[in-house]
Coordinates of C-alpha atoms in Angstrom, one line a residue:
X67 CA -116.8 99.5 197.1
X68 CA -113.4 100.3 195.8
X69 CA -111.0 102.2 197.8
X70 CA -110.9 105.3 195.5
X71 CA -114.5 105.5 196.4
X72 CA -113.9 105.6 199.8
X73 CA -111.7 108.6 199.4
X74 CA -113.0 112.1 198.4
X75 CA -111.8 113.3 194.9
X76 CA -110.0 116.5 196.5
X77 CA -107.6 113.8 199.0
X78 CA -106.8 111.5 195.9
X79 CA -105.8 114.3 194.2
X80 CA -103.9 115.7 197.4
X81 CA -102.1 111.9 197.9
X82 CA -101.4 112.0 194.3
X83 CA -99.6 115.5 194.2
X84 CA -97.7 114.5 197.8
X85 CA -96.9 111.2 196.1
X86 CA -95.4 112.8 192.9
X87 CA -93.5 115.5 195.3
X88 CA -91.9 113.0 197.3
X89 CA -90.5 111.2 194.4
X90 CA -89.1 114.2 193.2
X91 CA -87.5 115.5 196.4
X92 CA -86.3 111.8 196.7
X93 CA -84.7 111.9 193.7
X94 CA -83.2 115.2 194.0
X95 CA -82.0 114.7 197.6
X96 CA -80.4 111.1 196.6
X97 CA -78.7 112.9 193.1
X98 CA -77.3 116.2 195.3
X99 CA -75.7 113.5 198.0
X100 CA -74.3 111.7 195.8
X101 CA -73.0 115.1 193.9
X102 CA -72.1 116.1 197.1
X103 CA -70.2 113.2 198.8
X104 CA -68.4 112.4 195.3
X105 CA -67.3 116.1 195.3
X106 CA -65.8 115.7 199.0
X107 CA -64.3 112.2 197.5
X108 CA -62.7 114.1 194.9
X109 CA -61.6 116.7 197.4
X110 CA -59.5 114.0 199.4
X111 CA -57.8 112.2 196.8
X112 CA -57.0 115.7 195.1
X113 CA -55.0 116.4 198.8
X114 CA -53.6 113.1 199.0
X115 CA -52.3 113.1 195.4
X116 CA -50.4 116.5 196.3
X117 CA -48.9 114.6 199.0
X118 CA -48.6 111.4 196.4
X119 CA -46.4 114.2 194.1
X120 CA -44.4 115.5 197.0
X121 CA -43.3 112.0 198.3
X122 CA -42.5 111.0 194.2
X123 CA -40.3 114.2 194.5
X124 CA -38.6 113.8 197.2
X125 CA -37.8 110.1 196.3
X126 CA -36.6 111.5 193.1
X127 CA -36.4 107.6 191.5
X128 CA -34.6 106.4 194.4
X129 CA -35.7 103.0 196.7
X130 CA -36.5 104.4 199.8
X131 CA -35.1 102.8 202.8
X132 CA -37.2 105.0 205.5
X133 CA -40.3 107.3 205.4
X134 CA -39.8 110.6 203.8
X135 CA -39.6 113.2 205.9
X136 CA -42.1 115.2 204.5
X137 CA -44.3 117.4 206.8
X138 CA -47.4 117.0 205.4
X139 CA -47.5 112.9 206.5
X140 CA -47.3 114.3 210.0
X141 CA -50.3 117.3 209.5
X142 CA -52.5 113.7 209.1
X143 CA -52.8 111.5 212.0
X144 CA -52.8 108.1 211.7
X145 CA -51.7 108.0 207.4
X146 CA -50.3 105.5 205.9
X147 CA -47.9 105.3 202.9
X148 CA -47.2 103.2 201.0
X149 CA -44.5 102.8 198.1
X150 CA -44.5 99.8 195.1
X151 CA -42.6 99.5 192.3
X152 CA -44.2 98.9 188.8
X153 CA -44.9 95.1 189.3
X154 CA -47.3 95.8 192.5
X155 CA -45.0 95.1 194.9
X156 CA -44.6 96.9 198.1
X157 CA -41.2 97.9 198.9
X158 CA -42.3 100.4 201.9
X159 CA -45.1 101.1 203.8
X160 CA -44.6 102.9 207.4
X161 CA -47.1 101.0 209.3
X162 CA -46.0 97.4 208.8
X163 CA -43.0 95.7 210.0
X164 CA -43.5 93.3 207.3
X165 CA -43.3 93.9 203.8
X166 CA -46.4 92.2 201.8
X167 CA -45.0 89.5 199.5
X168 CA -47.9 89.8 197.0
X169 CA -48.1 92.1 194.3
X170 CA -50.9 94.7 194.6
X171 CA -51.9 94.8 190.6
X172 CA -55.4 93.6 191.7
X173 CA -56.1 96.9 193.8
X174 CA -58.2 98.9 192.1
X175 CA -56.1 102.1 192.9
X176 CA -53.1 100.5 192.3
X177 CA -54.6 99.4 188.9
X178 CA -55.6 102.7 187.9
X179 CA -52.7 104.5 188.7
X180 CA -50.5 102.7 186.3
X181 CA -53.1 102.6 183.7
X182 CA -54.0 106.3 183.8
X183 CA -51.3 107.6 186.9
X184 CA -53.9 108.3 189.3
X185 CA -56.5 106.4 191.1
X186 CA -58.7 106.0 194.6
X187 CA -60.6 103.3 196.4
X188 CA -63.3 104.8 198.6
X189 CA -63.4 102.0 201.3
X190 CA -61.9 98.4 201.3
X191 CA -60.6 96.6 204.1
X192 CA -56.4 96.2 204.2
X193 CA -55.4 92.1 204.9
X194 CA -51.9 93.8 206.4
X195 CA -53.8 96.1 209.2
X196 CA -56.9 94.0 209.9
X197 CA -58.1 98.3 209.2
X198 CA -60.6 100.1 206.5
X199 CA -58.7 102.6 204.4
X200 CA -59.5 105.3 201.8
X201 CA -56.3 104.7 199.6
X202 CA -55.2 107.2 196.6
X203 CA -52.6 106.3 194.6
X204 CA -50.2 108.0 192.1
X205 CA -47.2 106.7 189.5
X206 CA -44.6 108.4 187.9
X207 CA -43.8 105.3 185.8
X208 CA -41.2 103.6 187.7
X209 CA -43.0 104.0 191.4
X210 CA -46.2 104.0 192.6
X211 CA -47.5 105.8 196.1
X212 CA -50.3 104.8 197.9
X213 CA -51.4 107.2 200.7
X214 CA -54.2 106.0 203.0
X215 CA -56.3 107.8 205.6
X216 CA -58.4 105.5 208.0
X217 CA -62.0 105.4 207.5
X218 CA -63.1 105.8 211.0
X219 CA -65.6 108.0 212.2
X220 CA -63.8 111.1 211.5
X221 CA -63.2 110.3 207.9
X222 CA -66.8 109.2 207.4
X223 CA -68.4 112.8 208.5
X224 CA -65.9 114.0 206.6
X225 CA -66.8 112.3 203.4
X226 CA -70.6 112.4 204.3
X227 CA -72.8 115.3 202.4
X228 CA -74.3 118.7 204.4
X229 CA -77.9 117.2 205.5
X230 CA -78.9 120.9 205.7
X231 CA -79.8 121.2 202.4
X232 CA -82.2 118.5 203.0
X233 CA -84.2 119.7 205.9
X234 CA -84.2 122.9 203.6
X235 CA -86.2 120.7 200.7
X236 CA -88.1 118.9 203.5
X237 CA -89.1 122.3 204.6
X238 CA -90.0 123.4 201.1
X239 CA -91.8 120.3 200.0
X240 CA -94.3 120.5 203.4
X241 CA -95.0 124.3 202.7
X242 CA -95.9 123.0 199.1
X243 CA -98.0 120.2 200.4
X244 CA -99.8 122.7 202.6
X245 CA -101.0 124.7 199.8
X246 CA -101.1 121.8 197.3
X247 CA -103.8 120.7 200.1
X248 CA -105.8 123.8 199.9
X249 CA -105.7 124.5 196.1
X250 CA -106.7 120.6 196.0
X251 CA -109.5 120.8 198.4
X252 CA -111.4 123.9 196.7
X253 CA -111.1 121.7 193.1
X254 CA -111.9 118.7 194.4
X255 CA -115.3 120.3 196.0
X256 CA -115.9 121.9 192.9
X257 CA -115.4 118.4 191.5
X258 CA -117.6 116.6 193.9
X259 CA -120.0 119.2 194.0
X260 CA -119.9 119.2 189.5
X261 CA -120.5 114.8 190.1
X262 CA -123.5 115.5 192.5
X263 CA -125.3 117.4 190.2
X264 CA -124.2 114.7 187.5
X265 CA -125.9 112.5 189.7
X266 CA -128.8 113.9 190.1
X267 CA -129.1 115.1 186.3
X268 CA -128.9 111.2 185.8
X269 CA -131.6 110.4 187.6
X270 CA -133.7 113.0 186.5
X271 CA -134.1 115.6 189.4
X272 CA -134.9 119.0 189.1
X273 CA -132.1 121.0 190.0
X274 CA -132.2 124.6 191.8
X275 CA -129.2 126.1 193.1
X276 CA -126.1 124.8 193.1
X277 CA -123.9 127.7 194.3
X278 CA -121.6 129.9 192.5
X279 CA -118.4 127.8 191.1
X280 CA -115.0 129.4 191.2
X281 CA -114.3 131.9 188.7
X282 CA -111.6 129.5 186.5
X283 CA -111.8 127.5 183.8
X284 CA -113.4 125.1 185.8
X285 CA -116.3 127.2 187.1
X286 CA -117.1 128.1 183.9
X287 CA -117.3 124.5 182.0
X288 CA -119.5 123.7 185.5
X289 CA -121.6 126.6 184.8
X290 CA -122.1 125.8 181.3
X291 CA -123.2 122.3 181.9
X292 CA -125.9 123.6 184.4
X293 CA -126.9 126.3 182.3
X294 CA -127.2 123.9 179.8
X295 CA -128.8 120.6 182.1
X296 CA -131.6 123.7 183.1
X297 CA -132.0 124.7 179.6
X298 CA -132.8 121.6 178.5
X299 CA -134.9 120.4 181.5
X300 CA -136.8 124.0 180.8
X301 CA -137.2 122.2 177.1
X302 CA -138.3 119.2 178.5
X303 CA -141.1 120.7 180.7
X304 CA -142.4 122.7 177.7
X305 CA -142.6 119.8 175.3
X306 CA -144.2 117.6 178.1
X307 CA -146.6 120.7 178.7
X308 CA -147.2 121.2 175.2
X309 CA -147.4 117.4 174.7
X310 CA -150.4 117.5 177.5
X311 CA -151.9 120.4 176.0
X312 CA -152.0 118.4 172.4
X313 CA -153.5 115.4 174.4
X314 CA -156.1 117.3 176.4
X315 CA -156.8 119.2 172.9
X316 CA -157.7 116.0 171.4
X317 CA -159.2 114.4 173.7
X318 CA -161.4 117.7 174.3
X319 CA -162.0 117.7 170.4
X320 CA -163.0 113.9 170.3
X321 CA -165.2 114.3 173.2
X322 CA -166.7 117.3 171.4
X323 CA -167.2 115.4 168.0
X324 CA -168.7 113.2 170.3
X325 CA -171.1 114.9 171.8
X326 CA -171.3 116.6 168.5
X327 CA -172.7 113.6 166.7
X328 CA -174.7 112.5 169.4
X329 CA -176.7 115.8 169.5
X330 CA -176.5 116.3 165.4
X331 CA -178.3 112.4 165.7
X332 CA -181.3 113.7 168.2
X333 CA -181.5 117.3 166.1
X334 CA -181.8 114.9 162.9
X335 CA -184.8 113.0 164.4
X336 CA -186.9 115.9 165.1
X337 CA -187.5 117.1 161.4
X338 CA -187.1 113.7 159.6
X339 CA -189.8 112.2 162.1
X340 CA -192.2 115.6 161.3
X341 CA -191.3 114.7 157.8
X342 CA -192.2 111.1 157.6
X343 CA -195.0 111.5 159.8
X344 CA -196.4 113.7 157.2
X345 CA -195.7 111.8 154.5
X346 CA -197.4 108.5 155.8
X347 CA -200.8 111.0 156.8
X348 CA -200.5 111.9 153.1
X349 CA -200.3 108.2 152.0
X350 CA -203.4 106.9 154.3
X351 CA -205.6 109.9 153.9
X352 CA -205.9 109.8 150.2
X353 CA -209.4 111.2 150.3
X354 CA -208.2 114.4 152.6
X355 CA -209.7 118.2 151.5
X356 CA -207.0 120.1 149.7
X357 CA -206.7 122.6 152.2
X358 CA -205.5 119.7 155.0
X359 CA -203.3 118.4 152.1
X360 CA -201.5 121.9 152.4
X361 CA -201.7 122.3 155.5
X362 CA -199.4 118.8 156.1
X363 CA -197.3 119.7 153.3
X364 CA -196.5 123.3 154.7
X365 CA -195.4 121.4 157.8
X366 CA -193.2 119.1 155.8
X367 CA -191.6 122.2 153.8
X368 CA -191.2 123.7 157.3
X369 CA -190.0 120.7 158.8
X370 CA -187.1 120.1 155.3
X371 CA -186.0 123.8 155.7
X372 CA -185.3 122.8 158.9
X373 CA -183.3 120.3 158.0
X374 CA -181.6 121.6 155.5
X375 CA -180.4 124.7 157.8
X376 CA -179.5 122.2 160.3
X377 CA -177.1 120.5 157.7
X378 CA -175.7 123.8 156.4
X379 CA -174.7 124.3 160.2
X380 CA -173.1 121.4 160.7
X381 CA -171.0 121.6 157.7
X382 CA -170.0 124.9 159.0
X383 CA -169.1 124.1 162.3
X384 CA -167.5 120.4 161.1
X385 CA -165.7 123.1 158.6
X386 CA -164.5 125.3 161.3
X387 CA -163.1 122.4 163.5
X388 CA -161.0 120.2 160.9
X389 CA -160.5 122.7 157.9
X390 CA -159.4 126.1 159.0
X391 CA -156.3 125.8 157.5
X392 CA -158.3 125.8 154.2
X393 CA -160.1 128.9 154.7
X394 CA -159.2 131.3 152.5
X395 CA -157.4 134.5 154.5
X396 CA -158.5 137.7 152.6
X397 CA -158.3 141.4 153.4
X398 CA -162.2 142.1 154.5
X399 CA -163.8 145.4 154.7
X400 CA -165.8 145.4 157.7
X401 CA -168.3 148.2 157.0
X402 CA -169.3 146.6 153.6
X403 CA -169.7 143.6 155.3
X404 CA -172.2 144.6 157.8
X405 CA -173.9 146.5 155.2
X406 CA -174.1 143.4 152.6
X407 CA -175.3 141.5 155.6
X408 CA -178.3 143.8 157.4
X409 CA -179.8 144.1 154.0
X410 CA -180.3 140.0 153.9
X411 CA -182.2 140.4 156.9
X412 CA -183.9 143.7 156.3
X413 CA -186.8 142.0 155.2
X414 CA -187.4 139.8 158.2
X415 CA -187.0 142.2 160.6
X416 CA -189.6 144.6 159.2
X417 CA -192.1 141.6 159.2
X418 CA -191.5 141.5 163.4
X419 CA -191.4 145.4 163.3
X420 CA -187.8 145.7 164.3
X421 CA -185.3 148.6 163.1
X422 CA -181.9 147.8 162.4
X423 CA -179.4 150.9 163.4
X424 CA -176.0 150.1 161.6
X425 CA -173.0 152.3 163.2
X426 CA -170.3 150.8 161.5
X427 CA -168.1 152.8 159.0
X428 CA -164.9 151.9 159.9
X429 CA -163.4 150.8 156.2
X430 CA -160.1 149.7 156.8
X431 CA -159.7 146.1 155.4
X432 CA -158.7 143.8 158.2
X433 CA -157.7 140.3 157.7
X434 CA -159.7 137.5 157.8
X435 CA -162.5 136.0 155.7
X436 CA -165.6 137.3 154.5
X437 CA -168.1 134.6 154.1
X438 CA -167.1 133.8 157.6
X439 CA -167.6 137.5 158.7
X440 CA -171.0 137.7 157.0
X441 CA -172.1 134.3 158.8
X442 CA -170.8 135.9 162.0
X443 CA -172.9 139.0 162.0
X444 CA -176.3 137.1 160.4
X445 CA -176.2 134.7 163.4
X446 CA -176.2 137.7 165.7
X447 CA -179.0 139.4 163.4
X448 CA -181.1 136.4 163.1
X449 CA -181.1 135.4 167.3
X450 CA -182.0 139.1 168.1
X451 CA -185.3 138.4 165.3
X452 CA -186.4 135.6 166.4
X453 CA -185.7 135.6 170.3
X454 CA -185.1 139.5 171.4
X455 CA -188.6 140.3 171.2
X456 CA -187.6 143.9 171.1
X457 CA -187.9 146.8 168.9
X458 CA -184.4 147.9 167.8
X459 CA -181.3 146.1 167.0
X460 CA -178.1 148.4 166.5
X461 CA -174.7 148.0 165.7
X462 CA -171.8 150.1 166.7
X463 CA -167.9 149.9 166.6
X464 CA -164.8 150.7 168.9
X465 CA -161.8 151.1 167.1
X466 CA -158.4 151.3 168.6
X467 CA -154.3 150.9 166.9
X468 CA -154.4 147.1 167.5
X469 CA -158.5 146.4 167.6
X470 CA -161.8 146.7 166.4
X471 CA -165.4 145.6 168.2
X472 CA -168.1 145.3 166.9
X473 CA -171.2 145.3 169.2
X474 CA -174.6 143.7 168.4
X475 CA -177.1 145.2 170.9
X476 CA -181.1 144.6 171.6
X477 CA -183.5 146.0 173.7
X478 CA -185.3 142.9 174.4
X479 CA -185.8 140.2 176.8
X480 CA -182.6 139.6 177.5
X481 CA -180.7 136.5 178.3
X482 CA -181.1 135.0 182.0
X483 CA -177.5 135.6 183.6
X484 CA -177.4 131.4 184.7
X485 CA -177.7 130.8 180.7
X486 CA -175.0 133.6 180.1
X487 CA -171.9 130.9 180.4
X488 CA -173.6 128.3 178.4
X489 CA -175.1 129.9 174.8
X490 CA -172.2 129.2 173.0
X491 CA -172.3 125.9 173.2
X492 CA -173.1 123.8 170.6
X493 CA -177.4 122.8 171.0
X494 CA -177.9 124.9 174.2
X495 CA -181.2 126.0 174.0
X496 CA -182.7 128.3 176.1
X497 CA -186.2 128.0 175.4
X498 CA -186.0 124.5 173.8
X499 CA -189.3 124.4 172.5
X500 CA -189.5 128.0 171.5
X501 CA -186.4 127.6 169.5
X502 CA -187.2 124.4 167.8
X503 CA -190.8 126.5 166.6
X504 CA -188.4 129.0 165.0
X505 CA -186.7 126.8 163.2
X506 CA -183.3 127.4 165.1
X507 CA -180.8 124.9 165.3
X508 CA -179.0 125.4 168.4
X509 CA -175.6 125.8 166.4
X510 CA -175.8 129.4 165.5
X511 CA -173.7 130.9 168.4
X512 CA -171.4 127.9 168.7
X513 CA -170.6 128.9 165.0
X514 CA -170.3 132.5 165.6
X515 CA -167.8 131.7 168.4
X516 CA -165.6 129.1 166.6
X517 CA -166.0 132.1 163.1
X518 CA -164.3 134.6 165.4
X519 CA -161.8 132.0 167.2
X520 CA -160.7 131.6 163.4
X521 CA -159.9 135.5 163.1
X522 CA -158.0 135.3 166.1
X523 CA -160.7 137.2 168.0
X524 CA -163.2 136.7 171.1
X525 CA -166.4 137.0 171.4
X526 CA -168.9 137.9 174.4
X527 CA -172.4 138.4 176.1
X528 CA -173.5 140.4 178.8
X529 CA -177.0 141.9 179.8
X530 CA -177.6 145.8 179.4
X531 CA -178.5 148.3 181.6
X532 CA -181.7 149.6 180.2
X533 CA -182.7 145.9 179.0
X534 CA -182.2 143.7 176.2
X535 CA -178.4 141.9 175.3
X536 CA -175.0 143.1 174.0
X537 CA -172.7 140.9 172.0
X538 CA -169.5 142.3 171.2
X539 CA -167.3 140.7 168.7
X540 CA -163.2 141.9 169.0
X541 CA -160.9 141.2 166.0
X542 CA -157.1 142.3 165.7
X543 CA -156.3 144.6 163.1
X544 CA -153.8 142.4 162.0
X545 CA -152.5 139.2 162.2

């Protein structure tokens, strides 16, 4: 693990803004002491180059042959001064008894002061004294004098800078690091906290709560990323619903289509097997009395109508499953619809003694399609015929601003509430071999169901009070 991992976000950041402080107090302390130790430099030789002028003045071009009684050399204890002609050699100085035989060009004071007439050393040791001097020197052409003061202890303070600006910065630059530390510590939280939910966005967790951010710019790009990390794993969770949905859909439909063929197959056996039994009857009873000759062939036209009603189902309901999107969608008026339709089955329902009551006007086209409308209210007509056993069948509506019902009602036998659940499923039979005398199919309620799934409606069952069953069929107005 790397060090930087070791330490928190908010401390790096905290060591990296001490760091950068302390390089710039550094710097500024070592500039102003150097600013303020060349200014106190320049403060001593500008003293000592007065007294450099006086002593020129006083000498007025002469060789001196004792110290100048001047009473500024006595004002400064322990001075030395010094007198060379323009060659560098020293032709007085009051603190040696003897004169130096060397010329002096090589000092750098002495140097500068016949280059430019005025020049200091800051510290170099004198071979005549065995002593440390600060020396400034000053030439009027023909002379040069060299004043020094001792650098002992005295001279040193005075030459060293005022520390008390820098325990003033010192002071400064911790009150700076104190509240560098706390405006660091609340960011780097905010940081840490922002990379534990990184984390955890990375590996995929759900993610809750993570507390209110601090109202900056920083808050608000951490807000936005969470905003944005739970928008999307809302997104995700929907198309992984919907993607479960589509499956279980599917899967439902296949297992249906399934089931489907495997009860189309055993429906299919039924009327073919009545059919080809009495065809091979026909074929070994040649010699059989016309009226047993149409007595089998009745049975097989029975038998083929069967069959062919069984078909026409199936094409419906295999029409219903895979090609609703090519169903026409037509404005349908409902009370000509019911109308159209009772009158089919007039005629079959006066043969069982059975009135039809029809209580529909409502003649506002709704959407939807009409073939599909008319199959959904013959289903419910022809079930009430052939399996009510009652005396009525009747019809009424309920209308309100988004709906209509429709409600097909008998007063019959009814329907056994444990079968209630079950009779729109496709081959549920209640009475299978009462239904299979009719001629039913076991498909007309499953088609009724999926004909007013199509319309965006529902359909239902339940018993009535005084006897019989009530189907009631809701369809939105629009769509």
């Amino acid at each position: 693990m790397k060090w930087s991992e070791k330490i928190s976000y908010h401390r790096r950041l905290f060591l990296g803004l001490v760091a950068y402080s302390l390089l710039m107090a550094v710097c500024f302390a070592v500039f102003q002491y150097q600013r303020e130790r060349q200014f106190r430099v320049q403060e001593l030789d500008s003293r000592l180059q007065d007294l450099n002028a006086m002593i020129l003045e006083e000498i007025s071009g002469n060789l001196p042959t004792d110290a100048p009684h001047t009473p500024l050399l006595r004002s400064i204890p322990g001075l030395r001064l010094s007198v060379l002609d323009h060659s560098g050699k020293v032709i007085y100085d009051n603190t040696v008894d003897t004169l130096a035989g060397t010329p002096h060009l090589d000092r750098d004071e002495i140097a500068a002061a016949l280059r430019t007439g005025k020049g200091y050393s800051l510290r170099r040791h004198s071979d005549s004294t065995g002593q440390t001097y600060f020396y400034s020197a000053t030439s009027d052409g023909k002379f040069v004098v060299r004043t020094a003061v001792p650098y002992d202890v005295t001279l040193h303070q005075l030459l060293s800078a005022d520390y008390g600006f820098m325990w003033t910065l010192l002071a400064i630059m911790t009150i700076m690091c104190l509240l560098g530390y706390m405006a660091t510590r609340r960011v780097g939280e905010h940081v840490s906290r922002l990379n534990r939910f990184a984390e955890k966005a990375e590996r995929g967790e759900r993610i809750h709560d993570t507390g209110p951010f601090p109202h900056d710019e920083l808050g608000e790009i951490s807000e936005h990323i969470v905003r944005l990390y739970s928008r999307m794993q809302q997104a995700v969770t929907e198309r992984d619903r919907e993607h479960q949905t589509v499956i279980r859909q599917q899967q439902e439909k296949s297992d249906m289509k399934r089931r489907l063929t495997n009860n189309i197959n055993h429906e299919l056996k039924t009327p073919v097997a009545s059919m080809q039994l009495c065809l091979d009857t026909l074929l070994a009873h040649p010699d059989m009395t016309p009226s047993q000759r149409e007595e089998i062939l009745t049975k097989c036209a029975r038998a083929s109508q069967r069959l062919a009603r069984l078909l026409d189902d199936v094409a419906a309901i295999t029409r219903l499953d895979d090609g609703s999107t090519q169903i026409a969608l037509e404005q349908v008026d409902i009370a000509h619809t019911v109308a159209e339709t009772i009158e089919q089955y007039t005629l079959q329902a006066d043969a069982k003694g059975i009135r039809i009551v029809n209580g529909v006007t409502f003649d506002s086209p709704i959407p939807g399609n009409r073939s599909l409308m008319e199959s959904v209210i013959g289903n419910l007509l022809s079930n009430a015929i052939e399996y009510s056993g009652g005396s009525m069948i009747e019809i009424s509506q309920f209308i309100d601003s988004r709906h209509i019902e429709i409600n097909v009602s008998d007063n019959g036998c009814g329907i056994a509430p444990q079968h209630l659940p079950h009779i729109f499923e496709r081959f549920y039979r209640i009475d299978k071999g009462r239904s299979r005398r009719a001629g039913g199919t076991g498909l007309g309620l499953a088609i009724v169901k999926n004909a007013v799934a199509w319309h965006g409606g529902t359909v239902s069952a339940a018993p009535r009070t005084e006897g019989g069953i009530s189907f009631t069929v809701t369809l939105p107005r629009q769509r």
